[in-house]
Coordinates of C-alpha atoms in Angstrom, one line a residue:
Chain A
X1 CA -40.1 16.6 -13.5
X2 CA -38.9 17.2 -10.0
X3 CA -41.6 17.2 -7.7
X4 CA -41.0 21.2 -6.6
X5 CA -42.5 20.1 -2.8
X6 CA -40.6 17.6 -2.7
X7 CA -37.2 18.3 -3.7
X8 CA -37.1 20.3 -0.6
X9 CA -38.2 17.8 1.9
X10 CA -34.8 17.3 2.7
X11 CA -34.7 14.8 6.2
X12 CA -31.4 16.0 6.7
X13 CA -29.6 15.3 9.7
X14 CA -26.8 17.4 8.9
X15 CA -26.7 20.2 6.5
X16 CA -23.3 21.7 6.6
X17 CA -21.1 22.0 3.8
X18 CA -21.9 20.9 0.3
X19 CA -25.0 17.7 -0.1
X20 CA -23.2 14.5 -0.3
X21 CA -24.2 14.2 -3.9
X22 CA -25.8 17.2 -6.4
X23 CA -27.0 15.8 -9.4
X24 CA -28.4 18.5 -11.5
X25 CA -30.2 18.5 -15.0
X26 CA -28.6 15.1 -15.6
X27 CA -29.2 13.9 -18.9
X28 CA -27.3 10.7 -21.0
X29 CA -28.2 9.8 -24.4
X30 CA -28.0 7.1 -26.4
X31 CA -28.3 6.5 -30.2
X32 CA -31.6 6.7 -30.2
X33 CA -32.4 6.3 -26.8
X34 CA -32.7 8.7 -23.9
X35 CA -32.2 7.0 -20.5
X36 CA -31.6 9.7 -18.1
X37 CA -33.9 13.0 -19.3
X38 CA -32.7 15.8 -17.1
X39 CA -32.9 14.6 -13.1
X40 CA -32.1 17.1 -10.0
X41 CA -32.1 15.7 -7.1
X42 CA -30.1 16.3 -3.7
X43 CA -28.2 13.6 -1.0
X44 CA -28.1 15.0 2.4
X45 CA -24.9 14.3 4.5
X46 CA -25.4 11.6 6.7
X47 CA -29.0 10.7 5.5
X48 CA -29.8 6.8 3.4
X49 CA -31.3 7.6 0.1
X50 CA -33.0 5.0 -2.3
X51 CA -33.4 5.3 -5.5
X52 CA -36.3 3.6 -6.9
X53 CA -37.4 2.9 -10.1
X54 CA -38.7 0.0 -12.4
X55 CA -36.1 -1.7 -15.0
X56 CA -34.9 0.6 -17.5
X57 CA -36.0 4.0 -15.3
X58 CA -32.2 5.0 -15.5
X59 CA -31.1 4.2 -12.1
X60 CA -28.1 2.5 -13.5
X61 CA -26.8 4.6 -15.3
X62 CA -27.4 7.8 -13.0
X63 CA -25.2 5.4 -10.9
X64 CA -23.0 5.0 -13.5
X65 CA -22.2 8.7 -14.2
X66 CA -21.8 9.2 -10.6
X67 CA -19.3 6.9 -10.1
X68 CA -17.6 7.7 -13.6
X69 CA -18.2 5.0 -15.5
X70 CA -20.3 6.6 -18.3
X71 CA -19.7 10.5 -18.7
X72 CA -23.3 12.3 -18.8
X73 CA -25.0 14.0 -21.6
X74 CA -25.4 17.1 -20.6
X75 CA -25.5 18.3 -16.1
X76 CA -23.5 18.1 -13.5
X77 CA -23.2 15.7 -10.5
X78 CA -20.8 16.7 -7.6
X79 CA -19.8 14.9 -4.8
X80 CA -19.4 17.1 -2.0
X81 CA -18.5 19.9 -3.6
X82 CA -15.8 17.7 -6.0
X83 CA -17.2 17.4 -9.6
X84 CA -17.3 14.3 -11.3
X85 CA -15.9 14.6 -14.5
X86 CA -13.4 17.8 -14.0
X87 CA -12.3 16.6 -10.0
X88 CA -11.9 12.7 -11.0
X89 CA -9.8 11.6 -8.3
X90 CA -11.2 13.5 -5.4
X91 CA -14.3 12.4 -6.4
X92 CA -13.9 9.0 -6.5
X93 CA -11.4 9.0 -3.6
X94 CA -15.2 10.4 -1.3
X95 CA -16.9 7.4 -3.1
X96 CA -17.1 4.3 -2.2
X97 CA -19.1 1.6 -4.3
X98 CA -20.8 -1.7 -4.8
X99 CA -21.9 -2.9 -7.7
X100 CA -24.3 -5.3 -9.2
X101 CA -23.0 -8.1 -11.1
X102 CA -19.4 -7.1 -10.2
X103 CA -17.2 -10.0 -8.8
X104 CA -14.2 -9.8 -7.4
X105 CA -10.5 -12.1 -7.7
X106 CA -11.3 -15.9 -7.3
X107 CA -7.4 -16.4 -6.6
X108 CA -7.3 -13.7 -3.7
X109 CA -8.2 -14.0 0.2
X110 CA -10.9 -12.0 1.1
X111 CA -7.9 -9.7 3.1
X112 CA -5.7 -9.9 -0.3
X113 CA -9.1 -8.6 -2.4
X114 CA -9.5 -5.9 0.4
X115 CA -5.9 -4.4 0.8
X116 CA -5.7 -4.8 -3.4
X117 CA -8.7 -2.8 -4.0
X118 CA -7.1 -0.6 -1.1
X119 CA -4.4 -0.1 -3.8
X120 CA -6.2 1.0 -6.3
X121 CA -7.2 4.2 -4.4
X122 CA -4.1 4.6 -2.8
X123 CA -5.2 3.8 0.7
X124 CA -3.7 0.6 3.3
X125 CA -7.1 -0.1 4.2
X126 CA -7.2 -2.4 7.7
X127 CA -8.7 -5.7 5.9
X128 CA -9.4 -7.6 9.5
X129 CA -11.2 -4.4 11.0
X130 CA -13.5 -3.9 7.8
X131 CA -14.1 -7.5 7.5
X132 CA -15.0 -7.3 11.3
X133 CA -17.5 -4.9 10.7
X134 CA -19.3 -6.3 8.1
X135 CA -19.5 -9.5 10.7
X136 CA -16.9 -11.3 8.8
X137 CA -14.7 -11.1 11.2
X138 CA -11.4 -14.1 11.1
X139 CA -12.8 -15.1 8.0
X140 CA -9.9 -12.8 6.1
X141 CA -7.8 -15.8 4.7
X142 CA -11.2 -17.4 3.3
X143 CA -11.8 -17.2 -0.7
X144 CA -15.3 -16.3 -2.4
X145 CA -16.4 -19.4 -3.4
X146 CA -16.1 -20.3 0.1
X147 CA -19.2 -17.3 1.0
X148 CA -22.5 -17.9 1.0
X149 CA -24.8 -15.5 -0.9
X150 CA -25.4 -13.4 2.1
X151 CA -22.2 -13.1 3.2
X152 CA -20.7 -12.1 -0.2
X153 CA -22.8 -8.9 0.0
X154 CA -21.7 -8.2 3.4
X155 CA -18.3 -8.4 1.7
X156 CA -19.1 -6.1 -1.3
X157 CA -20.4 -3.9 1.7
X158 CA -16.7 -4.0 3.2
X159 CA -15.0 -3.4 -0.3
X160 CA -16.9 -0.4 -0.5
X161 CA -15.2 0.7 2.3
X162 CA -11.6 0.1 1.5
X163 CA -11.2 4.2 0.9
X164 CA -12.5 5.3 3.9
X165 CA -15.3 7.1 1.7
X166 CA -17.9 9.5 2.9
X167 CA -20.8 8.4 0.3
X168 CA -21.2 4.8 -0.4
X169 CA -23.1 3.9 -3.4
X170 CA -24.9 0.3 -3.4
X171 CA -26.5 -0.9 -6.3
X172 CA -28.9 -3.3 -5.5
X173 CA -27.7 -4.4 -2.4
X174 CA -30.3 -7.2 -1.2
X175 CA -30.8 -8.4 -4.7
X176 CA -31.1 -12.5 -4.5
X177 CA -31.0 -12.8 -0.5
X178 CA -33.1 -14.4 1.5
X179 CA -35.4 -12.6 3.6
X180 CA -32.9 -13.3 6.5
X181 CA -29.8 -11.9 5.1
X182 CA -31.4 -8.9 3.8
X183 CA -31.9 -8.2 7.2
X184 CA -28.8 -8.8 8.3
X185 CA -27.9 -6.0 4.9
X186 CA -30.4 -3.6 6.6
X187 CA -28.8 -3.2 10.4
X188 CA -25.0 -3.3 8.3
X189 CA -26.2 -0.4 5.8
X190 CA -27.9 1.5 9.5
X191 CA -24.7 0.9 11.3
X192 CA -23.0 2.4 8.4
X193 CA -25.2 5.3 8.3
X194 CA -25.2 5.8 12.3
X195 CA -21.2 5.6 11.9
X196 CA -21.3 8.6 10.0
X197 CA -21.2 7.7 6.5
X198 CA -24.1 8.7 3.4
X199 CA -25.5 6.0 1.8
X200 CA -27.2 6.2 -1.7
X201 CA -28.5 3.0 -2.4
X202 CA -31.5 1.4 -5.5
X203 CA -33.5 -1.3 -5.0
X204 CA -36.4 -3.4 -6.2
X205 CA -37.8 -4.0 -3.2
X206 CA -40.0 -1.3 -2.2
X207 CA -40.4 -3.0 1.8
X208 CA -36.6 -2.1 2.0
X209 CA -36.6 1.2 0.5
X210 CA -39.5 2.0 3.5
X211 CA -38.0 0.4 6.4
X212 CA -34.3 1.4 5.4
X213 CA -34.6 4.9 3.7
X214 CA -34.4 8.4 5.4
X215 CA -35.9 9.9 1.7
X216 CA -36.2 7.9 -1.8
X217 CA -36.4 9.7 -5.3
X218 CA -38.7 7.7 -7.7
X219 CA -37.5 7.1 -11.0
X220 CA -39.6 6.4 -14.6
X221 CA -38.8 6.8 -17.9
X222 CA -35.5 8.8 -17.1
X223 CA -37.2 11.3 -15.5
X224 CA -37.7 11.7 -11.4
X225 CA -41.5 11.5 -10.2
X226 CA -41.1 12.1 -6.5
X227 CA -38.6 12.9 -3.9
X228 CA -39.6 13.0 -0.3
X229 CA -39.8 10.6 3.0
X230 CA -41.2 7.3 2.3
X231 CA -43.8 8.3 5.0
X232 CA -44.6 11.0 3.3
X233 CA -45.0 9.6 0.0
X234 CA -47.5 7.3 1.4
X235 CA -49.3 10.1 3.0
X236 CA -49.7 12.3 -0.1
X237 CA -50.9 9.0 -2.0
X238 CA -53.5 8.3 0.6
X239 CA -54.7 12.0 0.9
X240 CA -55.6 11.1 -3.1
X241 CA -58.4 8.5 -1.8
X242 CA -56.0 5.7 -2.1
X243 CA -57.0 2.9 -0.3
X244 CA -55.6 -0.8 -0.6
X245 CA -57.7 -3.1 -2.2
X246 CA -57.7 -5.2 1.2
X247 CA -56.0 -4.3 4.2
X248 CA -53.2 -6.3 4.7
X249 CA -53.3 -9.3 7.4
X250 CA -51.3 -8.6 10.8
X251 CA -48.4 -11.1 9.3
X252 CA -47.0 -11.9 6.1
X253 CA -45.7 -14.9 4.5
X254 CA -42.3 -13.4 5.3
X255 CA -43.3 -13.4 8.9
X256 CA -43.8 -17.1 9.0
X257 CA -40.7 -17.7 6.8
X258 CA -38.4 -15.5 8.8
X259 CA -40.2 -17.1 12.0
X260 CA -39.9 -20.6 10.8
X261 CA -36.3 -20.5 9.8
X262 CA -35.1 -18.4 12.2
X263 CA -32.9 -16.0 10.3
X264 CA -32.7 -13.4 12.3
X265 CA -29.2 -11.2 12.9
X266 CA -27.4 -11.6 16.1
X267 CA -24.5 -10.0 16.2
X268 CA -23.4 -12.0 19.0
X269 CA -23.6 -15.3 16.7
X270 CA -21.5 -13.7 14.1
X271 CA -19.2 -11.7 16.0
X272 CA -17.8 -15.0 17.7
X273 CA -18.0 -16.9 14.6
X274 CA -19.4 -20.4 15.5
X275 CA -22.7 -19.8 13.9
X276 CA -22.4 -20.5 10.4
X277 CA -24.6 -17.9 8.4
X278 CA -28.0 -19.2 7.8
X279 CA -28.3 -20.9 10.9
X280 CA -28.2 -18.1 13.3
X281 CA -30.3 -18.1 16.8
X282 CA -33.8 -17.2 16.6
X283 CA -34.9 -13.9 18.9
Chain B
X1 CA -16.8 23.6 1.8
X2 CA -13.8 23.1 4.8
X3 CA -14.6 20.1 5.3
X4 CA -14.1 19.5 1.4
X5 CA -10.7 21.0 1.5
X6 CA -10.0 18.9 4.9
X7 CA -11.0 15.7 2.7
X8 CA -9.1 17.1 -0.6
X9 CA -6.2 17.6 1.3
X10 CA -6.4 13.7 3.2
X11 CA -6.8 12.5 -0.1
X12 CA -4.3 13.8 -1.8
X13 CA -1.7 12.9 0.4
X14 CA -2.3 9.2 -0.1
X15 CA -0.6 7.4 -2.3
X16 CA -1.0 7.7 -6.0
X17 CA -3.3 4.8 -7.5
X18 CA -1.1 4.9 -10.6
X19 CA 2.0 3.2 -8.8
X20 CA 0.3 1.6 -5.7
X21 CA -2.4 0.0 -7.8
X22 CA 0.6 -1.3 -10.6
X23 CA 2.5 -2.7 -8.0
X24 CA -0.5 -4.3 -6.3
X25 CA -1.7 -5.9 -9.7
X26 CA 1.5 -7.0 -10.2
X27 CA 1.3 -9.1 -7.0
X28 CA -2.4 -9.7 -7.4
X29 CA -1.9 -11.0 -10.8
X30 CA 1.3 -13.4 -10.0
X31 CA -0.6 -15.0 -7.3
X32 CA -3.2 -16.0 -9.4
X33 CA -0.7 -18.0 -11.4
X34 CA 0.9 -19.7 -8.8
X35 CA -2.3 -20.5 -7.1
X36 CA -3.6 -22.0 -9.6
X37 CA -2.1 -25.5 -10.1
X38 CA -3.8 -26.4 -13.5
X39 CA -2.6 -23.4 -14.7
X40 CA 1.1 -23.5 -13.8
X41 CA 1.3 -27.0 -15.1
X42 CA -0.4 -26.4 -17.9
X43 CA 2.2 -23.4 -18.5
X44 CA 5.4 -24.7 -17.4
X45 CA 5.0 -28.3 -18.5
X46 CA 4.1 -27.6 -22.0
X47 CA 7.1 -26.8 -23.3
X48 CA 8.7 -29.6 -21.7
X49 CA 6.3 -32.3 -23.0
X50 CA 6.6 -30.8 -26.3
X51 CA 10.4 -30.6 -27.1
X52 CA 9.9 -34.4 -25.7
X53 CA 7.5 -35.3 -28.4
X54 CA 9.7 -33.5 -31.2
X55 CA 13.1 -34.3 -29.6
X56 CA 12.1 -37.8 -30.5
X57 CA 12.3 -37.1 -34.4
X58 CA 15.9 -38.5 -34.9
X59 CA 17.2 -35.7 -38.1
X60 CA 19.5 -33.3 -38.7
X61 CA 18.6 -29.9 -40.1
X62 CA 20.3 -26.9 -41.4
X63 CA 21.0 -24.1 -38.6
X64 CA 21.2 -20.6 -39.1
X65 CA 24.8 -21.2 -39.5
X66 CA 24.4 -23.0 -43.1
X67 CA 26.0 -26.1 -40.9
X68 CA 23.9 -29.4 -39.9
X69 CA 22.6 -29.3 -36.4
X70 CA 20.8 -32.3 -34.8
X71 CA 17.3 -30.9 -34.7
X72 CA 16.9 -30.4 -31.0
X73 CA 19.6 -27.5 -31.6
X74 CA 17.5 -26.0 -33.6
X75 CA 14.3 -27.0 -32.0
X76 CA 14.8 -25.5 -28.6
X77 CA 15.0 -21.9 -29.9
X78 CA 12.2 -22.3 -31.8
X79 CA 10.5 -23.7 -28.7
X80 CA 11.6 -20.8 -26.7
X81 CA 10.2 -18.4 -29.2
X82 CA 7.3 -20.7 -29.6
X83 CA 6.0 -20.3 -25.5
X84 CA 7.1 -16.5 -25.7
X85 CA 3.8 -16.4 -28.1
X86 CA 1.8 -18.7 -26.0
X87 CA 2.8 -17.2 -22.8
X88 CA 2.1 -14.0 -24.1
X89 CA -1.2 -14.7 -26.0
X90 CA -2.9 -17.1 -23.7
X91 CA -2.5 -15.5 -20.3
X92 CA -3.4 -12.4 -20.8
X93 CA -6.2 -13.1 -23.6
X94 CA -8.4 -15.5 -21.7
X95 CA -7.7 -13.5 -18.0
X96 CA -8.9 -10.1 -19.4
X97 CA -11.3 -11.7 -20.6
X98 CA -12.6 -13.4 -18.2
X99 CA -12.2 -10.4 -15.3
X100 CA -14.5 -8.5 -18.3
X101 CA -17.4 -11.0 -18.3
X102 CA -17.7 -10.9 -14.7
X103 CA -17.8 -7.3 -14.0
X104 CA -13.9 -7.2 -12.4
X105 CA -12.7 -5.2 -14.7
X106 CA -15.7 -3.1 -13.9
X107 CA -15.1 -2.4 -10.4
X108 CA -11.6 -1.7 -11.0
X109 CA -12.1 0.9 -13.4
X110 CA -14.6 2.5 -10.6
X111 CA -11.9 3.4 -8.6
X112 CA -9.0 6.0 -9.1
X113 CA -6.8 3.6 -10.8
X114 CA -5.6 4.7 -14.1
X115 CA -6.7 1.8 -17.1
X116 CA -2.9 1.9 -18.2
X117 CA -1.4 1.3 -14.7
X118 CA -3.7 -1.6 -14.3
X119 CA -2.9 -3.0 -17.7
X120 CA 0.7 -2.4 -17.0
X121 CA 0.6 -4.5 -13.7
X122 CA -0.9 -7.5 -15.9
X123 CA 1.4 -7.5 -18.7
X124 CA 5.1 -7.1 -15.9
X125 CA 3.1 -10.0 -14.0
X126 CA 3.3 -11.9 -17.6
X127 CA 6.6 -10.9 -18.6
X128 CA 7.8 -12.4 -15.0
X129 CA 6.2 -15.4 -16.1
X130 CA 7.3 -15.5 -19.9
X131 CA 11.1 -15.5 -18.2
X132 CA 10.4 -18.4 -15.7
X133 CA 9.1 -20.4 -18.6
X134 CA 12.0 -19.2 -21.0
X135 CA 14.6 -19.8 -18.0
X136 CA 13.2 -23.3 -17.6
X137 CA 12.7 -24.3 -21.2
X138 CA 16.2 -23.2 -21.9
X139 CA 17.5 -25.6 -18.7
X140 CA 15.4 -28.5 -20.4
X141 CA 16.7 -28.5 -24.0
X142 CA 20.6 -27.7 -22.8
X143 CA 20.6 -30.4 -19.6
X144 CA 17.4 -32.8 -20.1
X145 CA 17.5 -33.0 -24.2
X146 CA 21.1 -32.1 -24.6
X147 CA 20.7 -29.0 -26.9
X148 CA 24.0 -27.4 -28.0
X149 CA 23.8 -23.6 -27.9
X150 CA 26.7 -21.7 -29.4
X151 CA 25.3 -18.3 -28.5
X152 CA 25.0 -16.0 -25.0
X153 CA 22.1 -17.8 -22.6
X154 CA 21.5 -14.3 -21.2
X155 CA 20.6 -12.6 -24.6
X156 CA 18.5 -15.9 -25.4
X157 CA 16.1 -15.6 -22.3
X158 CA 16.2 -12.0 -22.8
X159 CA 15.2 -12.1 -26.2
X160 CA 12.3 -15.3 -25.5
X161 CA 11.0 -12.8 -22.7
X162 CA 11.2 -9.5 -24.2
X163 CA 9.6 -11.6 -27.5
X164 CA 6.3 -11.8 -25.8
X165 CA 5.7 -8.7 -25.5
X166 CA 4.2 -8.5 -29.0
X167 CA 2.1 -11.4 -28.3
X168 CA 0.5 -9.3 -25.3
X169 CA 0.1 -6.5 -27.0
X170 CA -2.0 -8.4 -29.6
X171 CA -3.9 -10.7 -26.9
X172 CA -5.0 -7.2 -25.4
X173 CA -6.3 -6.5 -28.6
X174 CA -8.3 -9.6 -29.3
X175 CA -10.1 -8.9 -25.9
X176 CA -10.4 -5.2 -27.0
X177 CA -12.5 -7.1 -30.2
X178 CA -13.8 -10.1 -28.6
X179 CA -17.3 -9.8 -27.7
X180 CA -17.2 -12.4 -25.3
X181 CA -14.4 -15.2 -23.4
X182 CA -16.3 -17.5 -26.6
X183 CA -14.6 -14.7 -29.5
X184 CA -11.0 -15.7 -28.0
X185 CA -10.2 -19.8 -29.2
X186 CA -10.9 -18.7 -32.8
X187 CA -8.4 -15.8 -33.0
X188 CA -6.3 -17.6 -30.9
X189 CA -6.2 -20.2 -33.8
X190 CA -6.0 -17.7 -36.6
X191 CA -2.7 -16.8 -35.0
X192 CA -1.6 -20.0 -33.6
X193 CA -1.8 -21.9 -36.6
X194 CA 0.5 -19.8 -39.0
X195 CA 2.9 -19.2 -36.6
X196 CA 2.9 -23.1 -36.0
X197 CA 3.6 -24.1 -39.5
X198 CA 5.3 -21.1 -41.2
X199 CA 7.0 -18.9 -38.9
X200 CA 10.5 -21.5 -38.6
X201 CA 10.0 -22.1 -35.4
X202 CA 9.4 -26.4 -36.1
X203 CA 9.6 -26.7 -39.2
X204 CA 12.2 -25.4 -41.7
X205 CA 10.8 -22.4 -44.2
X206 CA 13.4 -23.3 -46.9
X207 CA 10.6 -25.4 -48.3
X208 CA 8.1 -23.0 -48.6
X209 CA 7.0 -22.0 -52.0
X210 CA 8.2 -18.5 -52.4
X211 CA 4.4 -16.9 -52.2
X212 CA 4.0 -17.9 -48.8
X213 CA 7.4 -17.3 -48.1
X214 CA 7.4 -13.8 -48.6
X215 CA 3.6 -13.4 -47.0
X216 CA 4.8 -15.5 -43.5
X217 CA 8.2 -13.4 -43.6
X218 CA 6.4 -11.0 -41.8
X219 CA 4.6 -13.3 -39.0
X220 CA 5.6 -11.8 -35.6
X221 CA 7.0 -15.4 -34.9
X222 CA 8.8 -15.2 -38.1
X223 CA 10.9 -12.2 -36.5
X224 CA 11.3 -13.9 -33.1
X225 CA 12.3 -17.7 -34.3
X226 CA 14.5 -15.5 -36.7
X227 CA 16.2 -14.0 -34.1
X228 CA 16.4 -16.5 -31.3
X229 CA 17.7 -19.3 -33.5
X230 CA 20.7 -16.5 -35.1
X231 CA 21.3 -16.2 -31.3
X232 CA 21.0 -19.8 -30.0
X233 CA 22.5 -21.3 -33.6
X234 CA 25.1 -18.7 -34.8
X235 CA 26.3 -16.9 -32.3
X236 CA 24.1 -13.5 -34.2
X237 CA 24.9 -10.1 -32.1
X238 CA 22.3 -7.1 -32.4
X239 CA 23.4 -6.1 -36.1
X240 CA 22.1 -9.5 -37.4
X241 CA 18.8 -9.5 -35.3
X242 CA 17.8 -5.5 -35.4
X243 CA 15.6 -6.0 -38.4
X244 CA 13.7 -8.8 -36.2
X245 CA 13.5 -7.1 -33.4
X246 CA 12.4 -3.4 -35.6
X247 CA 9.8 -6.4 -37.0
X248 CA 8.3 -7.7 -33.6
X249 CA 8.4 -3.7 -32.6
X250 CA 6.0 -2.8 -35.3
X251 CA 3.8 -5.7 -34.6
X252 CA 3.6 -4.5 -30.6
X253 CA 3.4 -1.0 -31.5
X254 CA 0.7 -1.3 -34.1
X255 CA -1.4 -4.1 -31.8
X256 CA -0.6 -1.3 -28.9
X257 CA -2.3 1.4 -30.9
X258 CA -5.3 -0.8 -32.3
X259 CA -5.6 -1.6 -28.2
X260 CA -5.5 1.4 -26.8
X261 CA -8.3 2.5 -28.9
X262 CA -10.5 -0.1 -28.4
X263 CA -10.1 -1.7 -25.6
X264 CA -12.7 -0.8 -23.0
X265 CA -12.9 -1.7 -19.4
X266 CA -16.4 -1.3 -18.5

């Protein structure tokens, strides 16, 4: 159910070569259950896409069969150009992910989890330069436990990294971070994005798909309902007669919170290091 | 599409996953041992604190000789065939486990790096640690507990290290059947407690009454207590300990199979 308008709004930035990802007439069945019911959709080079969707829409395991985990039904998905299933390792060696509810070594430094996952693809990935730019910078001899919430994302961020990949898949990045830190995500998933690199990403949190997103596909029932610019999602909604039930106030609650508490990013803070996260300067 | 064949080609001149990922689990995977302090105790210690307990049973026993040993000459092979299991059960068991409930296992089958080269990594990094704890159980019972061993030290700690691999090959399978890290204690026990009381390895199997005789002759322990006491005991070269080792083979080999088939990653 690809909205035909849609599918072509593509805001891409750059359009040569094969689309980052090309999912086409996905479908995965269960037993008795069908969770993905035939999906096409397209991931411009260089562009952030969010996938949206309520629980059970079949955003995970879209996600999933993209990154090989689960093989599909019936479709194709091909990352740039490489096919999933038939081009395994060139696929995955373009890919780089982060996923929900996926932990990493307890016994391992945070450089030792980096150059280990490094392995695993093949590469020597430079642990102190991706922990750097995920604003964990001299904290590569530190363990996990020693993170805060915040800053283990930041470090799921860098692991995704570790293959020097060209898309880089995050499930549910912002999941259980304060308002602060999922800022701090946001300007790390841009920088990612201005540095070159395609970023497919789901999320709950609609504010974050609209702030952060170039173009979102929404999800239901395993099928897609929209794909365009969140802008223009919102445009074609109000051209319906939509209107808010009441406008919304000049500030939110998240305003006062992020005002009161002061987590705002500075790069400067975290950069040097003397900032604890959490307690970074107020702008 | 040249920018595909640009990447293909980068990416295919790295190195393959299949070794660089082994070796790197291998590391990855001995670290966590040492690192953990509880752990490497727990491992090394309790074959120490156990051939203390039973060393202080004052008997003599029948060897696999037909001569009268005191029982700590018998005892320490039996120990060393005892922590082969443990060694081989536990560690792996309860870490794959473990790395499954919280999604490692996950992320590692994610990227290019084949199951079997991961699983590989895990089980050298064991049998590293099976022969420290062989090495060092041996040096106790000869040096600390005065053990007299008539046969070759070398084949001994090779056979109490090689001995384990059975018992990794079946702890891969209980996590290929466990539903969760809770599954593992019971089957651990099914296992444990057999091989405790039947397999020779403490107490002597002459007593048995000849139904369970014949039904524990075929415990995996069975074989390796066989084996390590005709080494450590009687002298026993390969012709007198092939059956046990064909024995502990088809255990590994079947458990291997059963494993492979089940076992999931993600």
């Amino acid at each position: 159910m690809t909205s035909s308008a849609a599918a072509g709004a593509a805001a891409s930035p750059t359009s040569d070569g094969p689309p980052a990802l090309a999912v086409h007439d996905l479908r995965k069945h269960y037993r008795k259950h069908e969770a993905v019911r035939g999906i096409t959709f397209a991931v411009q080079s260089g562009e952030i896409f969010g996938l949206l969707g309520p629980n059970g829409a079949g955003k995970t395991t879209t996600i999933e069969i993209v990154i090989g985990l689960r093989e599909a039904t019936a479709g194709t998905v091909e990352v740039f150009g490489a096919d999933v299933a038939r081009d395994q390792r060139l696929a995955r060696g373009l890919l780089g992910i982060q996923l929900q509810e996926s932990d990493f070594f307890d016994h391992l430094t945070l450089a030792e989890q980096l150059r280990y996952l490094g392995a695993c693809y093949g590469t020597e990935p430079d642990a102190a330069a991706l922990l750097a730019a995920v604003d964990l910078a001299d904290r590569g001899d530190w363990r996990l436990k020693q993170l805060s919430g915040g800053q283990k994302q930041r470090f799921a961020l860098a692991a995704a990294l570790v293959n020097d990949p060209r898309l880089v898949l995050l499930d549910e990045p912002s999941t259980g971070l304060d308002p602060g830190a999922r800022r701090d995500l946001w300007q790390l998933i841009r920088r990612l994005r201005d540095s070159g690199h395609t970023v497919l990403l789901t999320t709950h949190y609609m504010e974050e798909a609209e702030v952060l997103c170039d173009r979102v596909a929404i999800m239901d029932q395993g099928l897609i309902a929209a794909v365009d610019t969140p802008d223009r999602l919102i445009d074609t909604l109000l051209a319906t007669g939509f209107r808010r039930p009441e406008p919304p106030r000049a500030a939110t609650l998240e305003d006062v919170f992020l005002s009161l508490t002061g987590h705002q990013f500075s790069e400067a803070d975290a950069a040097a290091g003397v900032v604890p996260a959490g307690r970074r300067g107020r702008r | 599409m040249a920018a595909t064949t640009a990447t293909r080609r980068a990416i295919e001149r790295r190195a393959n996953p299949a070794w660089s990922g082994f070796v790197a689990t291998i590391d990855n995977q001995l670290k966590s041992f040492y690192r953990e302090p509880q752990a490497l105790a727990f491992t090394l210690g309790q074959p120490f604190i156990l051939l203390l307990i039973l060393n202080a049973f004052d008997f003599h026993v029948r060897g696999a000789d037909g001569r009268e040993h005191p029982y700590i000459d018998v005892l320490l092979p039996g120990m060393i065939a005892f922590t082969g299991m443990t060694v081989g059960l536990n560690s792996v068991a309860f870490v794959l486990s473990r790395y499954k409930e919280r999604g490692i296992l996950r992320r590692v089958r994610a990227t290019p790096l084949p199951t079997a080269s991961f699983l590989g990594g895990v089980i050298v990094s064991r049998l590293v640690i099976a022969f420290l704890v062989t090495v060092i159980t041996y040096l106790a019972g000869v040096y600390v507990f005065g053990a007299d061993m008539t046969g070759n030290a070398a084949g001994l700690i090779a056979l109490g290290t090689l001995g384990s691999v059975a018992f990794i090959a079946i702890g891969v399978l209980m996590v290929a059947f466990a539903r969760s890290e809770d599954d593992l204690p019971p089957m651990f026990i099914l296992v444990l407690m057999p091989s405790l009381l039947f397999s020779g390895a403490f107490l002597d199997r002459s007593g048995l009454p000849d139904w369970l005789y014949w039904l524990t002759n075929g415990l995996p322990l069975t074989f390796l207590t066989h084996a390590v006491q005709g080494v450590a005991n009687a002298g026993a070269g390969w012709s007198a300990i092939k059956g046990d080792i064909l024995g502990m083979g088809v255990w590994g080999a079947a458990a291997t199979a059963l494993a492979a088939w089940r076992f999931r990653m993600a």
